[in-house]
Short mmCIF file of C-alpha atoms in Angstrom, two decimals:
data_model
loop_
_atom_site.label_atom_id
_atom_site.label_comp_id
_atom_site.label_asym_id
_atom_site.label_seq_id
_atom_site.Cartn_x
_atom_site.Cartn_y
_atom_site.Cartn_z
CA ASP U 525 -58.43 -87.05 10.24
CA VAL U 526 -58.11 -88.81 6.91
CA LYS U 527 -54.76 -88.19 5.36
CA VAL U 528 -53.93 -88.70 1.72
CA THR U 529 -50.36 -87.88 0.80
CA GLN U 530 -48.76 -87.59 -2.60
CA SER U 531 -45.05 -88.10 -3.08
CA SER U 532 -44.30 -84.80 -4.80
CA ARG U 533 -45.99 -81.41 -4.99
CA TYR U 534 -44.09 -80.40 -8.13
CA LEU U 535 -42.39 -82.56 -10.72
CA VAL U 536 -40.60 -81.70 -13.96
CA LYS U 537 -39.85 -84.48 -16.43
CA ARG U 538 -38.69 -84.77 -20.02
CA THR U 539 -40.65 -86.21 -22.91
CA GLY U 540 -40.27 -89.97 -23.09
CA GLU U 541 -39.35 -90.44 -19.44
CA LYS U 542 -41.14 -92.99 -17.28
CA VAL U 543 -42.88 -91.19 -14.44
CA PHE U 544 -44.18 -92.59 -11.16
CA LEU U 545 -46.65 -90.69 -9.01
CA GLU U 546 -47.20 -92.18 -5.58
CA CYS U 547 -50.20 -91.85 -3.31
CA VAL U 548 -50.60 -93.15 0.24
CA GLN U 549 -53.67 -93.09 2.48
CA ASP U 550 -53.68 -93.87 6.17
CA MET U 551 -57.35 -94.75 6.77
CA ASP U 552 -57.55 -98.32 5.48
CA HIS U 553 -59.83 -97.20 2.65
CA GLU U 554 -60.91 -99.77 0.09
CA ASN U 555 -61.12 -97.45 -2.90
CA MET U 556 -58.50 -95.21 -4.42
CA PHE U 557 -58.61 -92.93 -7.45
CA TRP U 558 -56.37 -90.95 -9.75
CA TYR U 559 -57.66 -87.79 -11.45
CA ARG U 560 -56.12 -85.13 -13.58
CA GLN U 561 -57.29 -81.55 -13.25
CA ASP U 562 -57.00 -79.09 -16.11
CA PRO U 563 -58.41 -75.55 -16.36
CA GLY U 564 -61.90 -75.58 -17.84
CA LEU U 565 -62.06 -79.37 -17.87
CA GLY U 566 -62.57 -80.04 -14.18
CA LEU U 567 -61.63 -83.38 -12.65
CA ARG U 568 -61.29 -86.31 -14.99
CA LEU U 569 -60.93 -89.84 -13.69
CA ILE U 570 -57.92 -91.74 -15.02
CA TYR U 571 -58.06 -95.01 -13.07
CA PHE U 572 -59.51 -96.31 -9.86
CA SER U 573 -58.97 -99.32 -7.64
CA TYR U 574 -61.50 -100.99 -5.36
CA ASP U 575 -59.15 -103.54 -3.81
CA VAL U 576 -55.51 -104.56 -3.76
CA LYS U 577 -54.35 -105.58 -7.25
CA MET U 578 -57.76 -104.63 -8.64
CA LYS U 579 -58.13 -101.70 -11.02
CA GLU U 580 -60.57 -100.27 -13.49
CA LYS U 581 -60.18 -97.71 -16.24
CA GLY U 582 -61.72 -94.34 -15.75
CA ASP U 583 -62.67 -91.85 -18.43
CA ILE U 584 -59.19 -91.03 -19.76
CA PRO U 585 -56.84 -94.02 -19.16
CA GLU U 586 -54.83 -93.72 -22.39
CA GLY U 587 -51.14 -93.22 -21.74
CA TYR U 588 -51.39 -94.20 -18.08
CA SER U 589 -51.21 -97.35 -15.98
CA VAL U 590 -51.59 -97.96 -12.27
CA SER U 591 -50.36 -100.29 -9.58
CA ARG U 592 -51.84 -101.20 -6.23
CA GLU U 593 -49.70 -103.80 -4.46
CA LYS U 594 -50.70 -102.71 -0.95
CA LYS U 595 -54.01 -101.39 0.29
CA GLU U 596 -52.64 -98.04 1.38
CA ARG U 597 -50.63 -97.24 -1.76
CA PHE U 598 -51.82 -96.47 -5.29
CA SER U 599 -49.31 -95.52 -7.97
CA LEU U 600 -49.92 -93.79 -11.29
CA ILE U 601 -47.42 -94.56 -14.03
CA LEU U 602 -46.76 -92.60 -17.20
CA GLU U 603 -44.88 -95.12 -19.33
CA SER U 604 -43.53 -92.49 -21.73
CA ALA U 605 -44.38 -88.98 -20.67
CA SER U 606 -45.65 -86.56 -23.29
CA THR U 607 -46.20 -82.81 -23.17
CA ASN U 608 -49.98 -83.25 -23.24
CA GLN U 609 -49.71 -85.00 -19.87
CA THR U 610 -48.62 -81.78 -18.23
CA SER U 611 -51.30 -81.32 -15.60
CA MET U 612 -52.27 -81.38 -11.95
CA TYR U 613 -52.71 -84.95 -10.73
CA LEU U 614 -54.95 -85.62 -7.76
CA CYS U 615 -55.20 -88.82 -5.77
CA ALA U 616 -58.27 -89.64 -3.66
CA SER U 617 -59.42 -92.42 -1.40
CA SER U 618 -62.85 -93.50 -0.22
CA PRO U 619 -64.02 -95.94 2.44
CA GLY U 620 -66.86 -97.09 0.25
CA PRO U 621 -70.52 -96.39 0.91
CA ILE U 622 -71.30 -94.96 4.31
CA MET U 623 -75.03 -94.27 4.53
CA GLY U 624 -75.03 -94.50 0.75
CA GLU U 625 -72.47 -91.76 0.33
CA TRP U 626 -69.21 -92.15 -1.54
CA THR U 627 -67.16 -89.39 0.06
CA GLN U 628 -63.74 -89.08 -1.50
CA TYR U 629 -60.77 -87.62 0.36
CA PHE U 630 -58.21 -85.90 -1.82
CA GLY U 631 -54.48 -85.41 -1.54
CA PRO U 632 -52.88 -82.00 -2.21
CA GLY U 633 -52.01 -82.84 -5.80
CA THR U 634 -48.85 -83.16 -7.88
CA ARG U 635 -48.25 -80.55 -10.54
CA LEU U 636 -46.41 -82.37 -13.32
CA THR U 637 -44.68 -80.51 -16.12
CA VAL U 638 -43.39 -82.49 -19.10
CA LEU U 639 -40.84 -80.61 -21.20
CA GLN Y 1280 -70.48 -87.11 -23.00
CA GLN Y 1281 -70.56 -84.83 -20.03
CA GLN Y 1282 -73.09 -86.14 -17.55
CA VAL Y 1283 -72.98 -83.23 -15.10
CA LYS Y 1284 -73.09 -79.70 -16.47
CA GLN Y 1285 -72.03 -76.89 -14.14
CA SER Y 1286 -72.52 -73.15 -14.51
CA PRO Y 1287 -71.26 -70.51 -14.38
CA GLN Y 1288 -67.60 -71.16 -15.08
CA SER Y 1289 -66.66 -68.19 -12.92
CA LEU Y 1290 -68.51 -65.94 -10.52
CA ILE Y 1291 -67.65 -62.67 -8.80
CA VAL Y 1292 -69.70 -61.66 -5.76
CA GLN Y 1293 -69.42 -58.84 -3.28
CA LYS Y 1294 -68.91 -59.60 0.38
CA GLY Y 1295 -72.26 -60.27 2.02
CA GLY Y 1296 -73.94 -61.26 -1.23
CA ILE Y 1297 -75.41 -64.59 -2.29
CA SER Y 1298 -73.40 -66.91 -4.52
CA ILE Y 1299 -75.37 -69.37 -6.63
CA ILE Y 1300 -73.85 -72.22 -8.64
CA ASN Y 1301 -76.00 -74.51 -10.72
CA CYS Y 1302 -75.63 -78.08 -11.94
CA ALA Y 1303 -77.72 -80.25 -14.22
CA TYR Y 1304 -77.44 -83.97 -14.71
CA GLU Y 1305 -78.65 -86.44 -17.30
CA ASN Y 1306 -78.47 -89.85 -15.68
CA THR Y 1307 -81.68 -90.44 -13.70
CA ALA Y 1308 -79.95 -93.23 -11.78
CA PHE Y 1309 -77.82 -90.68 -9.90
CA ASP Y 1310 -78.94 -90.50 -6.29
CA TYR Y 1311 -76.11 -88.81 -4.41
CA PHE Y 1312 -75.07 -85.23 -5.12
CA PRO Y 1313 -72.06 -83.77 -3.27
CA TRP Y 1314 -70.36 -80.42 -3.60
CA TYR Y 1315 -66.60 -80.14 -3.22
CA GLN Y 1316 -64.63 -76.99 -2.38
CA GLN Y 1317 -61.04 -76.50 -3.51
CA PHE Y 1318 -58.69 -73.78 -2.33
CA PRO Y 1319 -55.57 -72.92 -4.35
CA GLY Y 1320 -52.79 -75.43 -3.76
CA LYS Y 1321 -55.11 -77.90 -2.04
CA GLY Y 1322 -57.11 -80.92 -3.09
CA PRO Y 1323 -60.91 -80.71 -3.20
CA ALA Y 1324 -62.76 -81.35 0.06
CA LEU Y 1325 -66.37 -82.37 0.62
CA LEU Y 1326 -68.48 -79.34 1.50
CA ILE Y 1327 -72.06 -80.59 1.61
CA ALA Y 1328 -74.09 -83.35 -0.03
CA ILE Y 1329 -77.73 -84.21 -0.68
CA ARG Y 1330 -79.81 -87.20 -1.60
CA PRO Y 1331 -82.96 -86.79 -3.75
CA ASP Y 1332 -85.40 -87.68 -1.01
CA VAL Y 1333 -85.12 -84.09 0.23
CA SER Y 1334 -85.43 -80.85 -1.74
CA GLU Y 1335 -83.07 -78.79 0.38
CA LYS Y 1336 -80.20 -79.25 2.80
CA LYS Y 1337 -78.62 -76.48 4.81
CA GLU Y 1338 -75.33 -76.42 6.69
CA GLY Y 1339 -74.48 -73.02 8.07
CA ARG Y 1340 -74.27 -70.53 5.21
CA PHE Y 1341 -74.27 -73.29 2.57
CA THR Y 1342 -77.52 -74.69 1.12
CA ILE Y 1343 -78.13 -77.27 -1.58
CA SER Y 1344 -81.43 -77.01 -3.44
CA PHE Y 1345 -82.51 -80.07 -5.40
CA ASN Y 1346 -85.12 -80.30 -8.18
CA LYS Y 1347 -85.58 -83.93 -9.14
CA SER Y 1348 -88.08 -83.34 -11.96
CA ALA Y 1349 -85.79 -80.80 -13.62
CA LYS Y 1350 -82.69 -82.90 -12.88
CA GLN Y 1351 -80.97 -79.87 -11.41
CA PHE Y 1352 -79.31 -78.98 -8.14
CA SER Y 1353 -77.65 -75.83 -6.93
CA LEU Y 1354 -75.37 -74.52 -4.22
CA HIS Y 1355 -76.27 -71.27 -2.47
CA ILE Y 1356 -73.72 -69.48 -0.31
CA MET Y 1357 -75.39 -66.89 1.87
CA ASP Y 1358 -73.50 -63.88 3.23
CA SER Y 1359 -70.53 -64.73 1.02
CA GLN Y 1360 -67.12 -63.98 2.54
CA PRO Y 1361 -63.69 -63.46 0.95
CA GLY Y 1362 -62.65 -66.73 2.63
CA ASP Y 1363 -65.21 -68.52 0.46
CA SER Y 1364 -63.16 -67.66 -2.63
CA ALA Y 1365 -62.37 -71.07 -4.11
CA THR Y 1366 -63.27 -73.43 -6.91
CA TYR Y 1367 -66.49 -75.37 -6.37
CA PHE Y 1368 -67.29 -78.69 -8.03
CA CYS Y 1369 -70.64 -80.41 -8.10
CA ALA Y 1370 -70.70 -84.16 -8.54
CA ALA Y 1371 -73.10 -87.06 -8.80
CA SER Y 1372 -73.00 -90.79 -8.26
CA ILE Y 1373 -75.13 -93.88 -7.91
CA SER Y 1374 -75.00 -94.98 -4.30
CA GLY Y 1375 -76.18 -98.54 -4.75
CA GLY Y 1376 -74.55 -101.44 -6.52
CA SER Y 1377 -70.86 -101.48 -7.30
CA ASN Y 1378 -70.49 -98.00 -8.72
CA TYR Y 1379 -67.55 -96.34 -7.02
CA LYS Y 1380 -67.25 -93.30 -9.19
CA LEU Y 1381 -68.17 -89.67 -8.77
CA THR Y 1382 -68.92 -87.78 -11.95
CA PHE Y 1383 -67.76 -84.18 -11.52
CA GLY Y 1384 -68.86 -80.94 -13.13
CA LYS Y 1385 -66.16 -78.74 -14.63
CA GLY Y 1386 -66.02 -76.39 -11.67
CA THR Y 1387 -66.85 -72.78 -10.82
CA LEU Y 1388 -64.22 -70.30 -9.72
CA LEU Y 1389 -65.83 -68.10 -7.07
CA THR Y 1390 -64.25 -64.78 -6.15
CA VAL Y 1391 -65.74 -62.83 -3.25
CA ASN Y 1392 -64.57 -59.23 -3.22
CA PRO Y 1393 -64.14 -57.50 0.15
#
């Protein structure tokens, strides 16, 4: 079974703090993704990575950065947390196209509250 | 610009009924259409997917219907059960080239009453 783990299920931070969200996958997947999920807005892609040290901006990258130093680990960084970054953050990984299908495997999510 | 529009936002169905969730897309280059299911406290998980060379795909009680000319696809859940209560997301992507991204709809919260 593919396993994607996220470092925390719940996190409470203060405005202005630097926040690190960690994601690890154990299936040697090439691609990893960070999404945020908000009620009524669905899943919005923040950043993704298709190889170690490679990254691309998603649809809403402002206020976030990422790091991928090892293939299995993809970190999301909030340089200076703000209240509008309170959300559920989901990490996903994908092996790339298998039979033309880009199946993504999701972690359980981190619910971040910024006070 | 939202490229995948999903409706309804929420749906209440009685046990044994049929649940229908619809999605419409704009980008004609999309050629892979998965549905993800998310239970409370969990991440989304792939439920079923279709490619546009077929008009329908069935897996157990779950069926995807695909209408290429209308640029629409839908998920049908037959004999809906309380255990099907979850949030469902449709998505679309381009399977060729270097596109790694899935574009998701906004989700449908399905409640199946016993």
